[in-house]
Amino acid sequence: ILSLPVAGIGAYLGIWVCGLENNIYFQIGLVMLVGLVAKNAILIVEFAKEGWKRPRTWCRRHSSRTPAFPPDRDDLAGVHPRLLPLVFASGPGSASRQGIGTGVFFGMLVAISVGIVFVPFFFVWIYRIKAKLKKR
């Protein structure tokens, strides 16, 4: 949930840079963006929970062999080919496609690039608070 505002800011910056307006199509794209970002955050947390149980030496060796974070690699592969035609749409009805595509494209780019740092940070922070509360 903490990564959703970052994606929203990225979507608003994207339509501002492209000169589009906040219309109903952009808002539909925001709903889609919430689902995509939440899925990405859930995958990152599941990956982090798996790594939390393992020894630190195993995590260091494994992270040096992994070329990219698997959930982010999946999202980057899906964002570009599916959304770029919507961002660069022209012709009749292009305003609706551009509103949805531009918001989701820029929102996902910001969510992926910033989320790879903040989501694990929030996970560790909340997990440590939870562990301290259990000790009491």
mmCIF file of C-alpha atoms in Angstrom:
data_model
loop_
_atom_site.group_PDB
_atom_site.id
_atom_site.type_symbol
_atom_site.label_atom_id
_atom_site.label_comp_id
_atom_site.label_asym_id
_atom_site.label_seq_id
_atom_site.Cartn_x
_atom_site.Cartn_y
_atom_site.Cartn_z
ATOM 1 C CA ILE A 1 0.000 0.000 0.000
ATOM 2 C CA LEU A 2 2.919 2.338 0.703
ATOM 3 C CA SER A 3 4.141 2.102 -2.906
ATOM 4 C CA LEU A 4 0.834 3.254 -4.452
ATOM 5 C CA PRO A 5 1.369 7.017 -3.933
ATOM 6 C CA VAL A 6 4.717 6.806 -5.733
ATOM 7 C CA ALA A 7 3.023 5.265 -8.772
ATOM 8 C CA GLY A 8 0.275 7.899 -8.687
ATOM 9 C CA ILE A 9 2.819 10.707 -8.637
ATOM 10 C CA GLY A 10 4.589 9.107 -11.596
ATOM 11 C CA ALA A 11 1.327 8.871 -13.532
ATOM 12 C CA TYR A 12 0.453 12.510 -12.860
ATOM 13 C CA LEU A 13 3.967 13.615 -13.847
ATOM 14 C CA GLY A 14 3.662 11.571 -17.054
ATOM 15 C CA ILE A 15 0.456 13.206 -18.220
ATOM 16 C CA TRP A 16 1.768 16.617 -17.200
ATOM 17 C CA VAL A 17 4.952 16.143 -19.256
ATOM 18 C CA CYS A 18 2.961 14.896 -22.264
ATOM 19 C CA GLY A 19 0.451 17.747 -22.028
ATOM 20 C CA LEU A 20 -2.587 15.555 -21.398
ATOM 21 C CA GLU A 21 -5.408 16.261 -18.990
ATOM 22 C CA ASN A 22 -6.856 14.436 -16.020
ATOM 23 C CA ASN A 23 -9.971 12.932 -17.611
ATOM 24 C CA ILE A 24 -12.055 9.823 -17.026
ATOM 25 C CA TYR A 25 -9.737 7.693 -19.153
ATOM 26 C CA PHE A 26 -6.720 8.679 -17.107
ATOM 27 C CA GLN A 27 -8.648 7.836 -13.938
ATOM 28 C CA ILE A 28 -9.503 4.398 -15.336
ATOM 29 C CA GLY A 29 -5.780 3.985 -15.980
ATOM 30 C CA LEU A 30 -5.096 4.897 -12.337
ATOM 31 C CA VAL A 31 -7.371 2.065 -11.195
ATOM 32 C CA MET A 32 -5.440 -0.297 -13.473
ATOM 33 C CA LEU A 33 -2.177 1.093 -12.133
ATOM 34 C CA VAL A 34 -3.227 0.395 -8.541
ATOM 35 C CA GLY A 35 -3.721 -3.274 -9.417
ATOM 36 C CA LEU A 36 -0.395 -3.575 -11.232
ATOM 37 C CA VAL A 37 1.598 -1.833 -8.497
ATOM 38 C CA ALA A 38 -0.077 -3.837 -5.747
ATOM 39 C CA LYS A 39 0.747 -7.075 -7.598
ATOM 40 C CA ASN A 40 4.352 -5.954 -7.970
ATOM 41 C CA ALA A 41 4.622 -5.091 -4.268
ATOM 42 C CA ILE A 42 3.103 -8.435 -3.254
ATOM 43 C CA LEU A 43 5.648 -10.284 -5.393
ATOM 44 C CA ILE A 44 8.536 -8.295 -3.928
ATOM 45 C CA VAL A 45 7.350 -8.980 -0.370
ATOM 46 C CA GLU A 46 6.980 -12.711 -1.085
ATOM 47 C CA PHE A 47 10.500 -12.765 -2.529
ATOM 48 C CA ALA A 48 11.781 -10.864 0.532
ATOM 49 C CA LYS A 49 10.037 -13.230 2.972
ATOM 50 C CA GLU A 50 11.715 -16.171 1.277
ATOM 51 C CA GLY A 51 15.121 -14.507 1.531
ATOM 52 C CA TRP A 52 14.557 -13.408 5.149
ATOM 53 C CA LYS A 53 14.473 -17.027 6.322
ATOM 54 C CA ARG A 54 17.790 -17.902 4.684
ATOM 55 C CA PRO A 55 21.280 -17.169 6.006
ATOM 56 C CA ARG A 56 22.863 -13.897 4.912
ATOM 57 C CA THR A 57 25.754 -15.587 3.145
ATOM 58 C CA TRP A 58 23.306 -17.489 0.924
ATOM 59 C CA CYS A 59 21.481 -14.237 0.110
ATOM 60 C CA ARG A 60 24.715 -12.489 -0.850
ATOM 61 C CA ARG A 61 25.771 -15.316 -3.147
ATOM 62 C CA HIS A 62 22.319 -15.613 -4.694
ATOM 63 C CA SER A 63 21.924 -11.864 -5.269
ATOM 64 C CA SER A 64 25.243 -11.684 -7.088
ATOM 65 C CA ARG A 65 24.039 -14.343 -9.550
ATOM 66 C CA THR A 66 20.586 -12.871 -10.149
ATOM 67 C CA PRO A 67 20.746 -10.334 -13.024
ATOM 68 C CA ALA A 68 17.565 -8.462 -12.040
ATOM 69 C CA PHE A 69 14.896 -8.653 -9.407
ATOM 70 C CA PRO A 70 12.396 -11.234 -10.769
ATOM 71 C CA PRO A 71 9.138 -9.304 -10.139
ATOM 72 C CA ASP A 72 10.552 -6.153 -11.689
ATOM 73 C CA ARG A 73 11.945 -8.065 -14.640
ATOM 74 C CA ASP A 74 8.436 -9.426 -15.232
ATOM 75 C CA ASP A 75 6.839 -5.981 -15.023
ATOM 76 C CA LEU A 76 9.388 -4.311 -17.277
ATOM 77 C CA ALA A 77 8.843 -6.988 -19.896
ATOM 78 C CA GLY A 78 5.097 -6.405 -19.777
ATOM 79 C CA VAL A 79 4.956 -2.620 -19.602
ATOM 80 C CA HIS A 80 6.842 -1.582 -22.718
ATOM 81 C CA PRO A 81 5.299 -3.674 -25.518
ATOM 82 C CA ARG A 82 1.754 -3.427 -24.188
ATOM 83 C CA LEU A 83 1.579 0.270 -23.340
ATOM 84 C CA LEU A 84 3.768 2.036 -25.894
ATOM 85 C CA PRO A 85 1.151 1.699 -28.675
ATOM 86 C CA LEU A 86 -1.348 3.368 -26.348
ATOM 87 C CA VAL A 87 1.033 6.190 -25.473
ATOM 88 C CA PHE A 88 1.742 6.985 -29.141
ATOM 89 C CA ALA A 89 -1.817 6.415 -30.402
ATOM 90 C CA SER A 90 -3.217 8.650 -33.136
ATOM 91 C CA GLY A 91 -6.452 8.910 -35.057
ATOM 92 C CA PRO A 92 -10.053 8.690 -33.902
ATOM 93 C CA GLY A 93 -10.381 7.794 -30.235
ATOM 94 C CA SER A 94 -6.707 8.367 -29.533
ATOM 95 C CA ALA A 95 -7.413 10.648 -26.565
ATOM 96 C CA SER A 96 -8.827 7.744 -24.585
ATOM 97 C CA ARG A 97 -5.930 5.445 -25.453
ATOM 98 C CA GLN A 98 -3.338 8.103 -24.690
ATOM 99 C CA GLY A 99 -4.943 8.951 -21.342
ATOM 100 C CA ILE A 100 -4.934 5.346 -20.170
ATOM 101 C CA GLY A 101 -1.591 4.365 -21.698
ATOM 102 C CA THR A 102 0.428 7.401 -20.646
ATOM 103 C CA GLY A 103 -0.721 7.304 -17.032
ATOM 104 C CA VAL A 104 -0.099 3.592 -16.617
ATOM 105 C CA PHE A 105 3.209 3.649 -18.530
ATOM 106 C CA PHE A 106 4.816 6.448 -16.533
ATOM 107 C CA GLY A 107 3.265 5.284 -13.274
ATOM 108 C CA MET A 108 4.720 1.800 -13.714
ATOM 109 C CA LEU A 109 8.132 3.128 -14.713
ATOM 110 C CA VAL A 110 8.320 5.239 -11.554
ATOM 111 C CA ALA A 111 6.840 2.466 -9.398
ATOM 112 C CA ILE A 112 9.364 -0.079 -10.680
ATOM 113 C CA SER A 113 12.403 2.185 -10.431
ATOM 114 C CA VAL A 114 11.521 3.595 -7.003
ATOM 115 C CA GLY A 115 9.706 0.517 -5.718
ATOM 116 C CA ILE A 116 12.745 -1.714 -6.017
ATOM 117 C CA VAL A 117 14.283 0.373 -3.228
ATOM 118 C CA PHE A 118 11.306 1.401 -1.088
ATOM 119 C CA VAL A 119 9.218 -1.786 -0.951
ATOM 120 C CA PRO A 120 12.024 -3.936 0.559
ATOM 121 C CA PHE A 121 12.889 -1.056 2.893
ATOM 122 C CA PHE A 122 9.292 -0.858 4.129
ATOM 123 C CA PHE A 123 9.171 -4.651 4.445
ATOM 124 C CA VAL A 124 12.262 -4.779 6.666
ATOM 125 C CA TRP A 125 11.112 -1.769 8.667
ATOM 126 C CA ILE A 126 7.642 -3.235 9.362
ATOM 127 C CA TYR A 127 9.058 -6.725 9.978
ATOM 128 C CA ARG A 128 11.473 -5.373 12.616
ATOM 129 C CA ILE A 129 8.702 -3.404 14.322
ATOM 130 C CA LYS A 130 6.592 -6.555 14.353
ATOM 131 C CA ALA A 131 9.478 -8.560 15.881
ATOM 132 C CA LYS A 132 9.996 -5.921 18.607
ATOM 133 C CA LEU A 133 6.293 -5.976 19.470
ATOM 134 C CA LYS A 134 6.359 -9.779 19.774
ATOM 135 C CA LYS A 135 9.228 -9.599 22.287
ATOM 136 C CA ARG A 136 7.181 -7.419 24.621
#
